[in-house]
Structures are given as C-alpha cells and as structure tokens.
C-alpha cells in the first residue's frame, strides 16, 4: 500500500466508525422517543384528556325519562353593571342619539316634547323593548341586550336630564 492509500484508508475508517456511532445514537434516540409516546398514551390522565378532545359535541339522549335541564344562560351585565347613565349613553346610545342617525331624537328638548308627554313608563318600555316609531327604529336597549333594565332606566334619565 502506498502512503496515500493508507492515509485514505485510515480517514475512511474513521468516517465509517463515526457514521456507525451516529446510527446507534439515532436508534437509541428513536427508541426513547417511542417509549415516551407510548407512556403518554397509556397514562390514565392523558387518555382522559384525549377522550375529552375527541368526544362528540352532542349526544342523542335515548333515555325517555331523562330530565333535560336547561341551565339559564347567565349574561354578564354590561359595563360591570355600572349605573353611570352618562357613561352608558356615551358608549351605547350616543352613536344614534347625538348624531340623530336613523331618525333618533337628539338631546334637544323640542325633539322630546311629545315623547315626554306619553309618560316615563311608556318611554322606558320602548327603550328597553325597542320599537319602530314614525322616525325610525329604536333597537331594544340600544342594541346592547346585556344592559339591565335598570341600566337603561338610568341612561334614559340621564338623557332627559341633559336635553338642551
Ligand atoms: C341604532 C340607533 C339607536 C341607538 C344605538 C339607540 N337608539 Fe334610542 N332611538 C333610536 C331611534 C331611531 C328612536 C326614535 C324612534 C321613533 O320614535 O321613530 C329612538 C328613541 C329612543 C327613545 C324615545 C322612546 C319613545 O317612546 O319616544 C328613548 C328613551 C331612547 N331611544 C333611548 C335610548 C337609549 C337609552 C339608548 C342606549 C342604551 C338608545 N336609545 C340607543 C335609535 C337608537
């Protein structure tokens, strides 16, 4: 063997040995990952979480005697239930009632005379339930159904107290 050949042979052997070592490392790595996965899937806690993830959205109730309880949907009160009429007005009602958009009466006394004449209760009912009048459509609670009746009341009171 020439010198050149033996150098090549030595380097090539080192390379081969390194590749064999790398292969073994990768095999061990793969086995450990596999073991981890299997352990996870078999773990009780994890299986229940998987079942929760893949369970159907609804189930047909085949028990004729089952009492179906419909939980009332608790709606969180808007603005944390605040009774600050001005704040609620600014956030909800202003869009229409300051600009007069869609025929909404602006906060000008003249636009409210006939409305006030019908009485507070009727006006409040209209504001809470919504209605379509001669000028346009007042959405129930100004479109914010999460306002409580009480919140609408203080807001209407704020509006009436601030007519110009
Ligand atoms: C999308 C627009 C709009 C929003 C938002 C809105 N309103 Fe109105 N509102 C109207 C219109 C239009 C009328 C007039 C309807 C008519 O009489 O023809 C009206 C009328 C009213 C009236 C008079 C009712 C009556 O019997 O004359 C009150 C009180 C009232 N709104 C309160 C409110 C309050 C309080 C809010 C906010 C919580 C609000 N509105 C938000 C459009 C709106």
Short mmCIF file of N, CA, C and O in Angstrom, two decimals, residues 37-146:
data_model
loop_
_atom_site.label_atom_id
_atom_site.label_comp_id
_atom_site.label_asym_id
_atom_site.label_seq_id
_atom_site.Cartn_x
_atom_site.Cartn_y
_atom_site.Cartn_z
N UNK A 37 -43.72 8.38 24.01
CA UNK A 37 -45.06 8.49 23.42
C UNK A 37 -45.97 7.43 23.98
O UNK A 37 -47.09 7.70 24.40
N UNK A 38 -45.50 6.19 24.00
CA UNK A 38 -46.32 5.10 24.48
C UNK A 38 -46.71 5.34 25.94
O UNK A 38 -47.87 5.19 26.31
N UNK A 39 -45.73 5.80 26.73
CA UNK A 39 -46.02 6.06 28.14
C UNK A 39 -47.11 7.12 28.27
O UNK A 39 -48.02 7.01 29.07
N UNK A 40 -47.05 8.15 27.42
CA UNK A 40 -48.04 9.22 27.47
C UNK A 40 -49.43 8.73 27.13
O UNK A 40 -50.40 9.05 27.79
N UNK A 41 -49.51 7.95 26.04
CA UNK A 41 -50.82 7.50 25.60
C UNK A 41 -51.43 6.56 26.63
O UNK A 41 -52.63 6.55 26.85
N UNK A 42 -50.56 5.77 27.28
CA UNK A 42 -51.09 4.80 28.23
C UNK A 42 -51.43 5.42 29.58
O UNK A 42 -52.21 4.89 30.33
N UNK A 43 -50.83 6.59 29.87
CA UNK A 43 -51.11 7.24 31.14
C UNK A 43 -52.58 7.57 31.26
O UNK A 43 -53.18 8.09 30.33
N UNK A 44 -53.20 7.27 32.42
CA UNK A 44 -54.64 7.48 32.60
C UNK A 44 -55.03 8.93 32.34
O UNK A 44 -55.94 9.22 31.59
N UNK A 45 -54.34 9.83 32.99
CA UNK A 45 -54.69 11.24 32.90
C UNK A 45 -54.72 11.69 31.45
O UNK A 45 -55.65 12.35 31.00
N UNK A 46 -53.69 11.29 30.72
CA UNK A 46 -53.61 11.77 29.35
C UNK A 46 -54.68 11.16 28.46
O UNK A 46 -55.17 11.80 27.57
N UNK A 47 -55.03 9.92 28.74
CA UNK A 47 -56.06 9.32 27.91
C UNK A 47 -57.39 10.06 28.10
O UNK A 47 -58.10 10.32 27.14
N UNK A 48 -57.68 10.45 29.32
CA UNK A 48 -58.96 11.15 29.54
C UNK A 48 -58.94 12.50 28.83
O UNK A 48 -59.95 12.94 28.31
N UNK A 49 -57.78 13.11 28.80
CA UNK A 49 -57.74 14.41 28.12
C UNK A 49 -57.89 14.22 26.61
O UNK A 49 -58.50 15.03 25.93
N UNK A 50 -57.37 13.10 26.12
CA UNK A 50 -57.55 12.83 24.68
C UNK A 50 -59.02 12.54 24.40
O UNK A 50 -59.60 13.06 23.46
N UNK A 51 -59.64 11.75 25.29
CA UNK A 51 -61.04 11.44 25.07
C UNK A 51 -61.89 12.70 25.13
O UNK A 51 -62.87 12.84 24.41
N UNK A 52 -61.50 13.62 26.01
CA UNK A 52 -62.24 14.88 26.09
C UNK A 52 -62.14 15.62 24.76
O UNK A 52 -63.09 16.21 24.28
N UNK A 53 -60.93 15.56 24.18
CA UNK A 53 -60.72 16.30 22.94
C UNK A 53 -61.51 15.72 21.78
O UNK A 53 -61.97 16.45 20.91
N UNK A 54 -61.67 14.39 21.76
CA UNK A 54 -62.30 13.79 20.58
C UNK A 54 -63.75 13.42 20.83
O UNK A 54 -64.39 12.81 19.98
N UNK A 55 -64.29 13.81 22.01
CA UNK A 55 -65.68 13.41 22.25
C UNK A 55 -66.64 14.23 21.37
O UNK A 55 -66.35 15.38 21.07
N UNK A 56 -67.76 13.62 20.97
CA UNK A 56 -68.67 14.33 20.09
C UNK A 56 -69.27 15.56 20.77
O UNK A 56 -69.38 15.60 22.00
N UNK A 57 -69.63 16.55 19.98
CA UNK A 57 -70.14 17.81 20.53
C UNK A 57 -71.48 17.59 21.24
O UNK A 57 -71.77 18.19 22.25
N UNK A 58 -72.30 16.71 20.69
CA UNK A 58 -73.60 16.47 21.30
C UNK A 58 -73.89 14.99 21.26
O UNK A 58 -73.31 14.26 20.46
N UNK A 59 -74.73 14.56 22.16
CA UNK A 59 -75.11 13.16 22.17
C UNK A 59 -76.61 13.05 22.13
O UNK A 59 -77.32 13.87 22.71
N UNK A 60 -77.10 12.03 21.44
CA UNK A 60 -78.55 11.82 21.42
C UNK A 60 -78.94 11.17 22.74
O UNK A 60 -78.36 10.17 23.16
N UNK A 61 -79.92 11.78 23.41
CA UNK A 61 -80.36 11.23 24.68
C UNK A 61 -81.44 10.19 24.42
O UNK A 61 -82.55 10.50 24.00
N UNK A 62 -81.09 8.93 24.68
CA UNK A 62 -82.04 7.87 24.37
C UNK A 62 -82.86 7.47 25.58
O UNK A 62 -83.70 6.58 25.50
N UNK A 63 -82.63 8.11 26.72
CA UNK A 63 -83.39 7.78 27.92
C UNK A 63 -84.67 8.63 27.97
O UNK A 63 -84.60 9.83 28.17
N UNK A 64 -85.84 8.00 27.78
CA UNK A 64 -87.09 8.77 27.70
C UNK A 64 -87.43 9.45 29.01
O UNK A 64 -88.20 10.41 29.03
N UNK A 65 -86.86 8.94 30.13
CA UNK A 65 -87.21 9.53 31.41
C UNK A 65 -86.24 10.62 31.85
O UNK A 65 -86.39 11.20 32.91
N UNK A 66 -85.24 10.82 31.01
CA UNK A 66 -84.24 11.80 31.39
C UNK A 66 -84.86 13.18 31.52
O UNK A 66 -85.68 13.59 30.70
N UNK A 67 -84.49 13.85 32.58
CA UNK A 67 -84.97 15.22 32.75
C UNK A 67 -83.94 16.13 32.12
O UNK A 67 -82.77 16.14 32.52
N UNK A 68 -84.36 16.83 31.14
CA UNK A 68 -83.41 17.73 30.48
C UNK A 68 -83.42 19.05 31.21
O UNK A 68 -84.43 19.74 31.29
N UNK A 69 -82.29 19.36 31.77
CA UNK A 69 -82.20 20.64 32.48
C UNK A 69 -81.51 21.65 31.61
O UNK A 69 -80.39 21.44 31.15
N UNK A 70 -82.17 22.71 31.36
CA UNK A 70 -81.55 23.77 30.58
C UNK A 70 -81.07 24.84 31.54
O UNK A 70 -81.86 25.51 32.19
N UNK A 71 -79.77 24.92 31.64
CA UNK A 71 -79.22 25.92 32.55
C UNK A 71 -79.47 27.30 31.98
O UNK A 71 -79.23 27.54 30.79
N UNK A 72 -79.97 28.21 32.80
CA UNK A 72 -80.18 29.56 32.30
C UNK A 72 -78.83 30.18 31.93
O UNK A 72 -77.84 30.01 32.65
N UNK A 73 -78.79 30.82 30.82
CA UNK A 73 -77.54 31.44 30.41
C UNK A 73 -77.38 32.75 31.17
O UNK A 73 -78.16 33.68 31.01
N UNK A 74 -76.41 32.75 32.05
CA UNK A 74 -76.20 33.97 32.82
C UNK A 74 -75.44 34.97 31.96
O UNK A 74 -74.32 34.72 31.54
N UNK A 75 -76.08 36.07 31.68
CA UNK A 75 -75.42 37.06 30.86
C UNK A 75 -74.75 38.06 31.78
O UNK A 75 -75.40 38.62 32.67
N UNK A 76 -73.48 38.26 31.61
CA UNK A 76 -72.79 39.23 32.46
C UNK A 76 -73.33 40.61 32.14
O UNK A 76 -73.52 40.95 30.98
N UNK A 77 -73.60 41.38 33.17
CA UNK A 77 -74.14 42.71 32.95
C UNK A 77 -73.10 43.58 32.25
O UNK A 77 -71.90 43.50 32.53
N UNK A 78 -73.60 44.38 31.32
CA UNK A 78 -72.69 45.25 30.57
C UNK A 78 -72.03 46.24 31.51
O UNK A 78 -72.61 46.64 32.52
N UNK A 79 -70.83 46.64 31.18
CA UNK A 79 -70.08 47.62 31.95
C UNK A 79 -70.06 47.28 33.44
O UNK A 79 -70.23 48.15 34.30
N UNK A 80 -69.94 45.98 33.75
CA UNK A 80 -69.91 45.52 35.14
C UNK A 80 -71.10 46.01 35.94
O UNK A 80 -71.01 46.23 37.14
N UNK A 81 -72.22 46.20 35.28
CA UNK A 81 -73.43 46.61 35.98
C UNK A 81 -73.44 48.07 36.41
O UNK A 81 -74.28 48.48 37.20
N UNK A 82 -72.52 48.83 35.87
CA UNK A 82 -72.43 50.25 36.25
C UNK A 82 -73.75 50.98 36.02
O UNK A 82 -74.46 50.73 35.05
N UNK A 83 -74.10 51.88 36.93
CA UNK A 83 -75.32 52.67 36.78
C UNK A 83 -74.97 54.12 36.45
O UNK A 83 -75.66 55.05 36.84
N UNK A 84 -73.88 54.28 35.74
CA UNK A 84 -73.44 55.61 35.31
C UNK A 84 -74.11 55.91 33.96
O UNK A 84 -73.63 55.50 32.91
N UNK A 85 -75.23 56.62 34.04
CA UNK A 85 -76.02 56.90 32.84
C UNK A 85 -75.22 57.56 31.73
O UNK A 85 -75.34 57.20 30.56
N UNK A 86 -74.41 58.51 32.11
CA UNK A 86 -73.63 59.23 31.09
C UNK A 86 -72.65 58.30 30.38
O UNK A 86 -72.53 58.32 29.16
N UNK A 87 -71.99 57.45 31.17
CA UNK A 87 -71.01 56.53 30.59
C UNK A 87 -71.71 55.57 29.62
O UNK A 87 -71.24 55.31 28.52
N UNK A 88 -72.87 55.04 30.05
CA UNK A 88 -73.59 54.10 29.18
C UNK A 88 -74.07 54.83 27.93
O UNK A 88 -73.94 54.32 26.81
N UNK A 89 -74.57 56.05 28.12
CA UNK A 89 -75.02 56.83 26.96
C UNK A 89 -73.87 57.02 25.97
O UNK A 89 -74.03 56.76 24.77
N UNK A 90 -72.71 57.43 26.50
CA UNK A 90 -71.56 57.68 25.63
C UNK A 90 -71.16 56.43 24.85
O UNK A 90 -70.74 56.50 23.70
N UNK A 91 -71.28 55.28 25.50
CA UNK A 91 -70.81 54.05 24.86
C UNK A 91 -71.82 53.41 23.93
O UNK A 91 -71.44 52.72 22.99
N UNK A 92 -73.10 53.57 24.25
CA UNK A 92 -74.11 52.81 23.51
C UNK A 92 -75.05 53.68 22.70
O UNK A 92 -75.28 53.43 21.51
N UNK A 93 -75.58 54.72 23.32
CA UNK A 93 -76.70 55.45 22.73
C UNK A 93 -76.23 56.63 21.88
O UNK A 93 -76.93 57.06 20.96
N UNK A 94 -75.06 57.15 22.22
CA UNK A 94 -74.59 58.36 21.57
C UNK A 94 -74.54 58.22 20.05
O UNK A 94 -74.92 59.14 19.33
N UNK A 95 -74.12 57.07 19.60
CA UNK A 95 -73.96 56.85 18.16
C UNK A 95 -75.18 57.33 17.40
O UNK A 95 -75.05 57.92 16.33
N UNK A 96 -76.36 57.06 17.94
CA UNK A 96 -77.58 57.48 17.25
C UNK A 96 -78.13 58.79 17.82
O UNK A 96 -78.52 59.68 17.08
N UNK A 97 -78.14 58.88 19.15
CA UNK A 97 -78.89 59.99 19.75
C UNK A 97 -78.14 61.30 19.76
O UNK A 97 -78.74 62.35 19.99
N UNK A 98 -76.82 61.30 19.53
CA UNK A 98 -76.12 62.57 19.44
C UNK A 98 -76.10 63.06 18.00
O UNK A 98 -76.20 64.24 17.72
N UNK A 99 -76.05 62.11 17.07
CA UNK A 99 -75.98 62.49 15.66
C UNK A 99 -77.36 62.57 15.02
O UNK A 99 -77.53 63.19 13.98
N UNK A 100 -78.35 61.89 15.63
CA UNK A 100 -79.67 61.82 15.01
C UNK A 100 -79.73 60.75 13.93
O UNK A 100 -80.65 60.73 13.11
N UNK A 101 -78.75 59.87 13.94
CA UNK A 101 -78.71 58.81 12.92
C UNK A 101 -79.98 57.97 12.95
O UNK A 101 -80.50 57.65 14.01
N UNK A 102 -80.48 57.65 11.79
CA UNK A 102 -81.65 56.78 11.67
C UNK A 102 -82.91 57.38 12.26
O UNK A 102 -83.86 56.67 12.56
N UNK A 103 -82.93 58.71 12.43
CA UNK A 103 -84.13 59.37 12.95
C UNK A 103 -84.19 59.42 14.46
O UNK A 103 -85.21 59.78 15.04
N UNK A 104 -83.09 59.03 15.13
CA UNK A 104 -83.07 59.06 16.60
C UNK A 104 -83.20 60.50 17.09
O UNK A 104 -82.52 61.39 16.56
N UNK A 105 -84.06 60.72 18.09
CA UNK A 105 -84.18 62.08 18.63
C UNK A 105 -82.88 62.50 19.30
O UNK A 105 -82.31 61.75 20.09
N UNK A 106 -82.40 63.68 18.94
CA UNK A 106 -81.19 64.19 19.58
C UNK A 106 -81.54 64.77 20.94
O UNK A 106 -82.72 64.91 21.26
N UNK A 107 -80.53 65.09 21.71
CA UNK A 107 -80.81 65.59 23.06
C UNK A 107 -81.19 67.07 23.00
O UNK A 107 -80.51 67.93 23.57
N UNK A 108 -82.26 67.33 22.29
CA UNK A 108 -82.79 68.68 22.15
C UNK A 108 -84.23 68.65 22.63
O UNK A 108 -85.01 67.78 22.19
N UNK A 109 -84.57 69.53 23.55
CA UNK A 109 -85.87 69.48 24.22
C UNK A 109 -87.03 69.35 23.23
O UNK A 109 -87.94 68.54 23.42
N UNK A 110 -86.97 70.11 22.14
CA UNK A 110 -88.07 70.12 21.19
C UNK A 110 -88.34 68.73 20.62
O UNK A 110 -89.49 68.38 20.32
N UNK A 111 -87.30 67.93 20.48
CA UNK A 111 -87.47 66.61 19.90
C UNK A 111 -88.06 65.61 20.89
O UNK A 111 -88.36 64.47 20.54
N UNK A 112 -88.18 66.03 22.13
CA UNK A 112 -88.63 65.08 23.16
C UNK A 112 -90.00 65.43 23.75
O UNK A 112 -90.56 64.66 24.53
N UNK A 113 -90.53 66.60 23.38
CA UNK A 113 -91.79 67.04 23.99
C UNK A 113 -92.89 65.99 23.92
O UNK A 113 -93.47 65.59 24.93
N UNK A 114 -93.18 65.54 22.71
CA UNK A 114 -94.27 64.56 22.58
C UNK A 114 -93.90 63.23 23.23
O UNK A 114 -94.75 62.51 23.71
N UNK A 115 -92.62 62.91 23.22
CA UNK A 115 -92.18 61.65 23.85
C UNK A 115 -92.37 61.71 25.36
O UNK A 115 -92.87 60.76 25.96
N UNK A 116 -91.96 62.86 25.94
CA UNK A 116 -92.11 63.02 27.38
C UNK A 116 -93.60 63.01 27.75
O UNK A 116 -93.99 62.45 28.77
N UNK A 117 -94.40 63.57 26.85
CA UNK A 117 -95.85 63.67 27.11
C UNK A 117 -96.49 62.29 27.29
O UNK A 117 -97.46 62.14 28.02
N UNK A 118 -95.95 61.28 26.63
CA UNK A 118 -96.55 59.95 26.75
C UNK A 118 -96.23 59.28 28.09
O UNK A 118 -96.78 58.22 28.41
N UNK A 119 -95.35 59.90 28.86
CA UNK A 119 -95.05 59.37 30.19
C UNK A 119 -93.74 58.60 30.23
O UNK A 119 -93.35 57.96 29.25
N UNK A 120 -93.08 58.66 31.36
CA UNK A 120 -91.79 58.00 31.54
C UNK A 120 -91.87 56.50 31.32
O UNK A 120 -90.99 55.90 30.69
N UNK A 121 -92.92 55.90 31.85
CA UNK A 121 -93.02 54.44 31.81
C UNK A 121 -93.08 53.94 30.37
O UNK A 121 -92.37 53.00 29.99
N UNK A 122 -93.90 54.58 29.55
CA UNK A 122 -94.05 54.17 28.15
C UNK A 122 -92.73 54.34 27.40
O UNK A 122 -92.31 53.49 26.61
N UNK A 123 -92.08 55.46 27.70
CA UNK A 123 -90.81 55.75 27.02
C UNK A 123 -89.74 54.72 27.40
O UNK A 123 -89.01 54.23 26.56
N UNK A 124 -89.72 54.42 28.70
CA UNK A 124 -88.72 53.46 29.18
C UNK A 124 -88.98 52.08 28.57
O UNK A 124 -88.06 51.38 28.15
N UNK A 125 -90.25 51.71 28.50
CA UNK A 125 -90.62 50.42 27.91
C UNK A 125 -90.11 50.36 26.46
O UNK A 125 -89.53 49.37 26.03
N UNK A 126 -90.32 51.46 25.73
CA UNK A 126 -89.85 51.50 24.34
C UNK A 126 -88.33 51.35 24.26
O UNK A 126 -87.81 50.69 23.37
N UNK A 127 -87.65 52.00 25.21
CA UNK A 127 -86.18 51.94 25.19
C UNK A 127 -85.70 50.53 25.53
O UNK A 127 -84.72 50.05 24.97
N UNK A 128 -86.41 49.86 26.44
CA UNK A 128 -85.97 48.53 26.86
C UNK A 128 -86.33 47.47 25.82
O UNK A 128 -85.52 46.62 25.46
N UNK A 129 -87.56 47.57 25.32
CA UNK A 129 -88.01 46.51 24.39
C UNK A 129 -87.72 46.84 22.94
O UNK A 129 -87.78 45.96 22.08
N UNK A 130 -87.45 48.12 22.68
CA UNK A 130 -87.23 48.52 21.30
C UNK A 130 -88.57 48.69 20.60
O UNK A 130 -89.57 48.12 21.01
N UNK A 131 -88.59 49.49 19.57
CA UNK A 131 -89.84 49.70 18.81
C UNK A 131 -89.51 50.44 17.53
O UNK A 131 -88.41 50.97 17.37
N UNK A 132 -90.45 50.42 16.63
CA UNK A 132 -90.30 51.22 15.43
C UNK A 132 -91.35 52.31 15.45
O UNK A 132 -92.54 52.04 15.52
N UNK A 133 -90.89 53.55 15.48
CA UNK A 133 -91.81 54.68 15.54
C UNK A 133 -91.87 55.40 14.19
O UNK A 133 -91.45 54.85 13.17
N UNK A 134 -92.38 56.63 14.25
CA UNK A 134 -92.52 57.38 12.99
C UNK A 134 -91.17 57.77 12.41
O UNK A 134 -91.01 57.86 11.20
N UNK A 135 -90.20 58.00 13.30
CA UNK A 135 -88.91 58.50 12.83
C UNK A 135 -87.96 57.37 12.41
O UNK A 135 -87.11 57.56 11.55
N UNK A 136 -88.11 56.25 13.08
CA UNK A 136 -87.18 55.17 12.76
C UNK A 136 -87.26 54.04 13.77
O UNK A 136 -88.23 53.92 14.49
N UNK A 137 -86.19 53.23 13.78
CA UNK A 137 -86.19 52.03 14.63
C UNK A 137 -85.26 52.22 15.81
O UNK A 137 -84.08 52.51 15.65
N UNK A 138 -85.84 52.10 17.00
CA UNK A 138 -85.04 52.13 18.22
C UNK A 138 -84.82 50.68 18.62
O UNK A 138 -85.75 49.97 18.98
N UNK A 139 -83.56 50.18 18.52
CA UNK A 139 -83.31 48.78 18.88
C UNK A 139 -83.46 48.57 20.39
O UNK A 139 -83.19 49.49 21.16
N UNK A 140 -83.91 47.40 20.78
CA UNK A 140 -84.06 47.09 22.21
C UNK A 140 -82.75 47.39 22.92
O UNK A 140 -81.68 46.95 22.49
N UNK A 141 -82.83 48.15 23.99
CA UNK A 141 -81.66 48.52 24.79
C UNK A 141 -80.53 49.11 23.95
O UNK A 141 -79.35 48.92 24.24
N UNK A 142 -80.92 49.77 22.88
CA UNK A 142 -79.91 50.39 22.02
C UNK A 142 -79.01 49.37 21.35
O UNK A 142 -77.93 49.68 20.87
N UNK A 143 -79.46 48.11 21.34
CA UNK A 143 -78.66 47.06 20.69
C UNK A 143 -77.76 46.33 21.67
O UNK A 143 -77.15 45.33 21.33
N UNK A 144 -77.68 46.85 22.90
CA UNK A 144 -76.85 46.17 23.90
C UNK A 144 -77.77 45.39 24.85
O UNK A 144 -78.13 45.87 25.90
N UNK A 145 -78.10 44.17 24.44
CA UNK A 145 -79.04 43.38 25.22
C UNK A 145 -78.47 42.97 26.57
O UNK A 145 -79.19 42.47 27.42
N UNK A 146 -77.18 43.16 26.75
CA UNK A 146 -76.61 42.80 28.05
C UNK A 146 -76.76 43.93 29.07
O UNK A 146 -76.36 43.79 30.23
#
